[in-house]
């Protein structure tokens, strides 16, 4: 059975990955799963210089979901390349760094350096973080800034480029299409939805930044819908994510149009889940006598038009 | 696999004792476990609890019911329970010294296991056990048996001395010196304990909100003089003098 996924020049050994921000740099997750068994690990959003992240409350559980306002705390490019990447490569992991610069300049530089670093075959450009004041989601919700950034970054990225889309737009498929036209090799959908929690006792937002990003099973139907809409408009691969907690959830994303998926928030609850899904997906496909996943990608579209 | 040995035992108002059989190699005082007592997604995250006691392969945890997750755990039937851990960095165990323990509320739980281990290593253990009122004090007799001296304080004076843990600590520290102080409880209390400790070494166990509890999400990061630290992996026990308290309040 061939379950590999090709994104530009990057080959994932299977379609199950772990999402940026929910797997750190793999050190802790590697206590629970063999990272080499995953399709890829998307590492924590990276900036040129280390960032301390946001102050105050950073996470809060909501009904079937999680609000976060981490603010891209990360070790910075230098330490990532010197310490984190070698660890991951030694574990046999396929590493896809998540690039989260404040400005066009910073993103361009991150992509230039990372894509020229041995062992990195794909990058994920994060234009969708709702928790930083500069850059972040602004790049992913303003079409002019989105295409301007992508045009620049594409020129300086020597490996596969994946664009992680913000769901906080009216037409996410329009952004996916613009990414494809700018030369992106794939899109990830979706990043977190803008959310908020009011501290009723204090009569103020729970998070110092006011808003926060919502993830987990609570957003799954919204994310499946986004993947479904994107699939109808683009021909590049879609990496689907949003509250995946079981094989059935994973298959929903695949049938909506995802060629690969990411386990995100549920890594935090059940750190062995991702690798278990690799096995369960393999068994499912074998049970159907399928030669791979490709027949199922977007299957829900065919069925619908056949009605 | 971890097994809840018996139904959670009510210790006092809102506090329950969970006894869990679990094969572990090592478990230090101050370490914690992440529990899940449900299979759906609401509650979603695991809940972290520090170890109250350990008897060979049985871990004892004290949980305080504060919401849906802890309430489900307090009503669990004996049987399999989803447990990750023990996790995190625990307290430093001294030998043949004189130490002071200061706990507030459910924060007294890890100090129980700590006191036991410190006694086994020949330390002289003094303890201040603080609670809101009489109905929030649990396992009083055990604390008395283990420690060389225990002072109970309640906010309303319904048991022991009326006043706070820090009032009692101020009084003791005015006439007695300790080789190390250990504290666990509300942030404001621990902050005051660090101030009172002066130059004496003090270790505190932070109780901030955890996301994953296993080092993935950076949701529990606190600021220290050694940089940003994740409470779940780099702590929950920290050198009290290293904490930048304004980041925790």
XYZ file of C-alpha atoms in Angstrom:
556
model
C 0.000 0.000 0.000
C 1.288 3.442 -0.872
C 0.230 6.081 1.589
C 2.920 8.607 0.811
C 1.951 12.196 0.171
C 3.976 14.436 -2.106
C 4.036 18.168 -1.513
C 6.282 19.834 -4.035
C 9.626 18.138 -3.505
C 8.727 16.930 -0.031
C 7.610 13.377 0.567
C 5.564 12.474 3.628
C 5.689 8.770 4.410
C 2.018 8.834 5.392
C -0.772 11.443 5.625
C -0.826 11.810 9.423
C 1.108 14.754 10.836
C 1.099 16.756 14.055
C 0.142 20.421 13.934
C 2.360 23.361 14.735
C 2.023 24.611 18.287
C 0.773 21.314 19.673
C 3.970 19.330 19.398
C 6.650 21.794 20.516
C 9.934 20.750 18.889
C 9.185 17.070 19.337
C 11.284 16.449 22.443
C 8.342 15.920 24.768
C 6.148 14.194 22.182
C 8.966 11.734 21.480
C 8.424 10.319 24.973
C 5.027 9.103 23.770
C 5.389 8.383 20.051
C 8.093 7.359 17.593
C 8.369 10.563 15.547
C 9.712 8.639 12.557
C 6.319 6.932 12.220
C 4.570 10.239 11.523
C 4.034 11.801 8.117
C 5.640 14.956 9.501
C 5.977 17.135 12.542
C 5.122 20.818 12.096
C 7.227 22.554 14.714
C 6.299 25.563 16.839
C 5.975 28.890 14.946
C 9.421 30.352 14.478
C 10.786 33.898 14.388
C 14.323 35.174 13.716
C 14.916 36.202 17.317
C 13.562 34.223 20.291
C 10.148 35.407 21.489
C 8.866 35.207 25.053
C 5.214 34.965 24.014
C 2.265 36.607 25.715
C 1.910 37.460 29.367
C -1.034 36.582 31.557
C -3.395 33.682 30.940
C -2.411 31.621 27.933
C -4.808 28.690 27.713
C -8.361 27.993 28.758
C -10.587 25.012 28.203
C -13.982 25.751 26.618
C -16.778 23.299 25.742
C -14.943 20.614 23.679
C -12.323 23.182 22.774
C -9.315 25.162 23.854
C -8.654 28.871 23.678
C -5.000 29.826 23.502
C -3.052 33.023 23.538
C 0.507 31.717 23.621
C 1.790 34.450 21.310
C 4.369 32.386 19.425
C 6.834 31.801 22.244
C 9.785 30.205 20.475
C 13.541 29.685 20.639
C 14.366 31.682 17.507
C 15.970 30.577 14.251
C 19.522 30.088 15.495
C 18.692 27.755 18.370
C 16.146 25.935 16.232
C 18.802 25.052 13.662
C 21.538 24.374 16.214
C 19.549 22.346 18.770
C 16.010 21.430 17.800
C 16.397 20.371 14.169
C 19.325 17.973 14.776
C 17.345 16.221 17.529
C 14.346 15.753 15.230
C 16.406 14.563 12.274
C 18.270 12.101 14.501
C 14.876 10.689 15.508
C 14.092 10.106 11.841
C 11.326 12.712 11.771
C 10.177 14.592 8.692
C 10.411 18.166 9.922
C 8.330 21.026 8.565
C 9.155 24.265 10.367
C 6.343 26.763 10.809
C 7.491 30.247 9.800
C 5.887 33.064 11.764
C 7.740 36.297 11.137
C 6.376 39.713 12.111
C 7.084 41.336 8.762
C 7.599 40.497 5.110
C 11.348 40.966 5.617
C 11.451 38.580 8.561
C 9.399 35.927 6.788
C 11.550 36.195 3.690
C 14.735 35.760 5.708
C 13.342 32.808 7.686
C 12.253 31.056 4.489
C 15.564 31.753 2.770
C 17.642 30.329 5.612
C 15.391 27.393 6.513
C 14.832 26.233 2.953
C 18.600 26.209 2.445
C 19.147 24.125 5.566
C 19.884 20.422 4.963
C 17.101 18.162 6.228
C 14.296 20.599 5.515
C 12.202 19.839 2.444
C 9.135 21.923 3.218
C 8.129 25.011 5.174
C 4.760 26.099 6.485
C 4.149 29.827 6.295
C 1.988 30.927 9.196
C -0.149 33.839 8.084
C -2.848 33.049 10.565
C -1.723 33.394 14.182
C -4.414 35.414 15.978
C -2.275 36.049 19.062
C 0.421 38.486 17.971
C -0.043 42.191 17.435
C 2.202 42.530 14.389
C 2.131 40.243 11.401
C 0.310 37.007 12.132
C -3.291 36.952 11.080
C -3.142 40.313 9.300
C -1.167 38.567 6.543
C -3.843 35.917 6.241
C -6.960 38.082 6.228
C -5.968 41.014 3.981
C -5.773 39.764 0.402
C -3.377 42.507 -0.692
C -0.878 41.810 2.074
C -1.373 38.060 1.640
C -0.404 38.017 -2.027
C 2.382 40.544 -1.534
C 3.948 38.391 1.202
C 3.543 35.173 -0.765
C 5.113 36.630 -3.905
C 8.190 37.657 -1.929
C 8.463 34.519 0.155
C 7.990 32.174 -2.788
C 11.011 33.682 -4.559
C 13.222 32.973 -1.554
C 11.936 29.537 -0.621
C 14.003 26.826 -2.249
C 11.854 23.967 -0.941
C 8.150 23.139 -0.814
C 6.014 25.971 0.539
C 2.832 25.286 2.492
C 0.596 28.193 3.469
C -1.361 27.851 6.707
C -4.639 29.641 6.159
C -6.668 31.693 8.585
C -10.308 30.649 8.894
C -11.167 34.173 10.008
C -12.155 35.327 6.525
C -15.392 35.288 4.552
C -13.994 33.225 1.688
C -11.151 30.938 2.736
C -11.132 29.210 -0.656
C -10.318 32.565 -2.264
C -7.172 32.770 -0.139
C -6.286 29.170 -0.992
C -6.618 29.987 -4.683
C -4.427 33.068 -4.295
C -1.830 30.903 -2.541
C -1.896 28.399 -5.386
C -1.484 31.172 -7.951
C 1.468 32.568 -5.987
C 3.163 29.207 -6.282
C 2.366 27.540 -2.955
C 2.755 23.760 -3.052
C -0.029 23.120 -0.522
C -2.281 24.837 1.978
C -2.962 23.916 5.607
C -6.493 24.501 6.814
C -7.249 25.661 9.342
C -5.466 27.682 11.986
C -7.482 28.644 15.072
C -10.727 30.594 14.999
C -10.772 33.947 16.747
C -12.501 33.566 20.056
C -12.824 35.286 23.376
C -13.558 34.622 27.009
C -14.939 37.250 29.344
C -14.022 37.001 33.001
C -17.440 37.822 34.434
C -16.164 38.440 37.956
C -13.520 40.873 36.736
C -15.716 42.235 33.915
C -12.815 42.025 31.470
C -11.375 39.698 28.827
C -9.736 36.598 30.330
C -6.722 37.018 28.028
C -4.543 40.122 28.180
C -4.567 40.227 24.387
C -8.377 40.277 24.451
C -8.925 37.717 21.721
C -7.545 34.190 21.550
C -7.518 31.264 19.128
C -10.057 28.455 19.434
C -9.079 24.881 18.523
C -10.143 21.338 19.304
C -13.216 19.224 18.536
C -15.407 22.322 18.983
C -14.210 23.679 15.623
C -14.213 20.423 13.665
C -17.380 21.014 11.603
C -16.159 24.514 10.730
C -12.775 23.173 9.663
C -14.254 20.324 7.605
C -16.408 22.884 5.805
C -13.337 25.043 5.087
C -11.425 22.079 3.623
C -14.451 21.129 1.522
C -14.727 24.656 0.090
C -10.979 24.891 -0.597
C -10.906 21.539 -2.386
C -13.480 22.806 -4.885
C -11.264 25.715 -5.896
C -7.648 24.482 -5.910
C -5.686 21.546 -7.239
C -2.734 21.700 -4.823
C -2.885 19.359 -1.783
C -4.807 20.464 1.294
C -3.606 19.514 4.770
C -6.721 19.355 6.910
C -6.948 19.918 10.638
C -9.347 20.978 13.352
C -10.133 18.802 16.354
C -9.217 15.416 14.873
C -9.572 12.826 17.635
C -10.372 9.582 15.826
C -10.096 7.731 12.517
C -13.617 8.811 11.633
C -12.698 12.468 12.153
C -9.610 11.989 9.994
C -11.659 10.395 7.222
C -14.115 13.302 7.288
C -11.267 15.662 6.429
C -9.944 13.332 3.738
C -13.343 12.943 2.115
C -13.837 16.709 2.286
C -10.636 17.048 0.266
C -7.562 16.741 2.501
C -4.586 14.789 1.136
C -2.997 14.835 4.585
C -4.162 15.753 8.070
C -2.752 17.144 11.296
C -3.586 16.128 14.814
C -3.473 19.268 16.929
C -5.177 19.945 20.235
C -5.824 16.255 20.851
C -2.056 15.607 21.056
C -2.264 17.508 24.298
C -4.907 15.175 25.709
C -3.816 11.910 24.119
C -0.179 12.197 23.000
C -0.146 8.735 21.429
C -3.100 9.529 19.148
C -1.217 10.536 15.991
C 0.747 7.317 15.649
C -2.312 5.270 16.574
C -4.141 6.969 13.681
C -1.331 6.036 11.275
C -1.943 2.392 12.164
C -5.735 2.644 12.159
C -5.736 4.342 8.774
C -3.482 1.630 7.357
C -5.828 -1.068 8.697
C -8.869 0.752 7.352
C -7.397 1.054 3.866
C -6.182 -2.555 3.914
C -9.671 -3.671 4.975
C -11.133 -1.907 1.965
C -8.540 -3.399 -0.345
C -7.438 0.134 -1.255
C -4.020 0.701 -2.746
C -3.691 4.074 -1.026
C -5.563 7.077 0.237
C -5.964 8.912 -3.065
C -9.334 7.351 -3.987
C -10.829 8.761 -0.825
C -9.468 12.306 -1.096
C -12.430 14.522 -1.893
C -14.744 11.515 -2.119
C -17.610 13.476 -0.576
C -17.618 15.833 -3.575
C -18.064 13.039 -6.091
C -20.837 11.450 -4.069
C -22.639 14.737 -3.772
C -22.569 15.568 -7.469
C -23.643 12.001 -8.226
C -26.885 12.392 -6.280
C -2.377 0.686 33.167
C -3.645 2.577 36.186
C -6.494 1.367 38.364
C -8.609 3.374 40.735
C -8.545 1.040 43.730
C -11.699 2.249 45.434
C -14.319 4.957 45.228
C -12.894 8.429 45.932
C -13.031 9.064 49.657
C -14.396 12.406 50.822
C -11.752 13.937 53.105
C -13.408 17.242 53.904
C -15.465 19.875 52.135
C -14.849 19.561 48.346
C -11.684 17.455 48.813
C -11.428 13.786 47.840
C -8.723 11.148 48.123
C -8.072 9.036 45.030
C -6.092 5.824 45.484
C -4.638 4.581 42.200
C -2.631 1.409 41.638
C 0.041 2.164 39.098
C 3.397 0.576 38.327
C 6.017 3.289 38.526
C 9.728 3.294 39.085
C 10.130 6.583 40.823
C 7.917 9.321 42.132
C 9.296 12.348 43.912
C 7.319 14.678 46.170
C 6.149 17.636 44.090
C 5.680 15.588 40.949
C 2.176 15.294 39.527
C 0.027 13.059 37.370
C -2.373 14.029 34.561
C -5.751 12.344 34.887
C -8.642 11.818 32.533
C -11.770 10.174 33.854
C -13.983 10.514 30.783
C -13.918 9.496 27.137
C -15.725 12.382 25.415
C -14.484 15.902 24.689
C -16.197 17.894 27.395
C -14.250 18.068 29.672
C -11.375 18.046 27.197
C -8.005 18.432 28.888
C -6.457 16.175 31.491
C -6.386 17.498 35.040
C -3.055 17.669 36.918
C -2.753 16.562 40.571
C 0.331 16.397 42.729
C 1.063 13.240 44.663
C -0.246 13.225 48.256
C 1.243 9.887 49.197
C 2.708 6.748 47.828
C 2.520 3.265 49.334
C 4.506 0.851 47.115
C 2.455 0.750 43.893
C -0.470 2.843 45.109
C -0.447 6.586 44.492
C -2.709 8.754 46.586
C -3.961 12.075 45.238
C -6.056 14.756 46.881
C -8.349 16.519 44.469
C -10.387 19.616 45.129
C -13.652 19.811 43.228
C -13.638 23.113 41.344
C -15.457 22.281 38.102
C -16.842 19.620 35.837
C -13.629 17.609 35.392
C -12.785 17.348 39.074
C -16.397 16.564 39.899
C -16.414 13.611 37.489
C -13.146 12.384 39.009
C -14.584 12.666 42.528
C -17.477 10.382 41.571
C -15.560 7.744 39.606
C -16.201 4.078 40.133
C -13.219 1.804 40.840
C -11.504 0.484 37.730
C -9.263 1.656 34.948
C -8.291 5.318 34.939
C -6.342 7.185 32.266
C -3.154 8.487 33.916
C 0.026 10.078 32.538
C 2.936 10.530 34.886
C 4.390 11.119 37.337
C 5.576 14.233 35.549
C 7.634 17.299 36.250
C 10.416 18.266 38.609
C 9.849 17.620 42.304
C 11.260 19.038 45.544
C 14.904 18.714 46.594
C 15.209 16.196 49.402
C 17.614 17.249 52.158
C 19.201 14.974 54.742
C 19.540 15.568 58.482
C 18.562 19.216 58.292
C 15.885 21.434 59.700
C 13.130 22.415 57.287
C 9.872 24.374 57.242
C 6.874 23.409 55.128
C 4.114 25.946 54.453
C 0.974 24.895 52.589
C -2.343 26.501 51.760
C -5.540 24.612 50.891
C -5.134 21.796 48.395
C -1.478 22.915 48.206
C -0.915 20.955 51.410
C -1.268 17.728 49.419
C 2.272 17.511 47.965
C 3.702 18.639 51.311
C 2.318 15.503 52.962
C 4.382 13.217 50.737
C 7.311 15.620 51.036
C 7.135 15.596 54.850
C 7.139 11.812 54.902
C 10.205 11.578 52.698
C 12.045 14.323 54.563
C 11.417 12.506 57.859
C 12.737 9.267 56.382
C 15.962 11.145 55.594
C 16.430 12.328 59.142
C 15.248 15.903 58.806
C 13.517 17.896 61.499
C 10.234 18.897 59.857
C 8.136 21.856 60.964
C 4.919 22.472 59.118
C 2.349 25.221 58.763
C -0.943 23.925 57.418
C -3.327 26.670 56.303
C -6.961 26.441 55.225
C -10.003 28.651 54.892
C -11.804 27.000 57.810
C -12.140 23.781 59.802
C -14.154 22.020 57.082
C -11.258 22.393 54.610
C -8.671 20.581 56.723
C -7.891 17.011 55.748
C -5.715 14.291 57.239
C -4.874 16.434 60.223
C -3.810 13.428 62.318
C -1.368 12.177 59.704
C 0.311 15.561 59.423
C 0.676 15.621 63.232
C 2.151 12.099 63.241
C 4.666 12.736 60.470
C 5.956 16.209 61.357
C 7.914 17.241 64.413
C 5.615 20.207 64.818
C 2.512 21.389 62.966
C 0.702 24.674 63.237
C -2.798 24.797 61.790
C -4.134 28.152 60.687
C -7.611 29.016 59.432
C -8.759 32.303 57.960
C -11.820 32.352 60.218
C -10.175 30.873 63.318
C -12.514 27.851 63.331
C -9.524 25.537 63.785
C -6.002 26.141 65.051
C -4.736 29.697 64.965
C -6.820 32.417 63.361
C -4.903 34.036 60.522
C -2.891 33.169 57.461
C -0.004 30.832 56.785
C 2.277 33.814 56.306
C 1.284 35.262 59.704
C 2.348 32.002 61.317
C 5.497 31.799 59.194
C 6.512 35.333 60.151
C 6.199 34.401 63.826
C 8.245 31.189 63.521
C 10.924 32.748 61.326
C 11.391 35.559 63.856
C 12.983 33.125 66.288
C 13.977 30.051 64.300
C 16.181 29.489 61.257
C 15.703 26.695 58.715
C 18.054 25.126 56.194
C 15.287 25.130 53.596
C 11.677 26.212 53.244
C 9.126 24.483 51.027
C 5.810 26.018 50.040
C 2.758 25.172 47.969
C -0.524 27.042 47.810
C -2.072 30.193 46.398
C 0.306 32.402 44.407
C 0.024 35.361 46.780
C 0.851 33.130 49.735
C 3.938 31.663 48.072
C 5.087 35.100 47.029
C 4.889 36.264 50.664
C 6.722 33.129 51.796
C 9.574 33.889 49.413
C 9.804 37.425 50.835
C 9.769 36.078 54.401
C 12.432 33.481 53.599
C 14.977 36.212 53.012
C 18.266 34.516 52.238
C 17.096 31.023 53.229
C 16.648 28.627 50.276
C 12.981 28.217 49.411
C 11.307 25.907 46.932
C 7.763 26.507 45.790
C 5.387 24.442 43.692
C 3.386 26.639 41.324
C -0.295 25.970 40.721
C -0.956 27.863 37.497
C -3.371 26.652 34.807
C -1.895 23.864 32.698
C -2.892 23.146 29.102
C -1.449 19.771 28.201
C 0.614 19.121 31.346
C 3.233 17.313 29.255
C 5.322 20.145 27.838
C 3.759 20.543 24.397
C 1.675 23.712 24.431
C 3.646 26.340 26.384
C 0.392 27.350 28.053
C 1.808 27.234 31.589
C 4.988 29.213 30.932
C 6.172 31.451 33.757
C 8.903 34.063 33.776
C 11.961 33.330 35.893
C 15.386 34.861 36.298
C 16.592 31.934 34.134
C 14.158 32.787 31.345
C 10.766 31.416 30.341
C 9.999 28.083 32.016
C 7.147 25.674 31.481
C 5.626 24.903 34.872
C 4.669 21.360 33.828
C 8.078 20.211 32.620
C 10.650 22.577 34.146
C 8.590 22.730 37.377
C 6.144 22.650 39.012
C 8.785 23.025 41.742
C 11.031 26.061 41.314
C 13.582 27.945 43.355
C 11.271 30.552 44.895
C 13.791 33.348 44.463
C 13.876 32.786 40.681
C 10.199 33.561 40.070
C 9.211 36.868 38.477
C 5.984 37.127 40.426
C 4.417 39.908 38.413
C 4.124 37.438 35.532
C 1.977 35.114 37.636
C -0.574 37.573 39.003
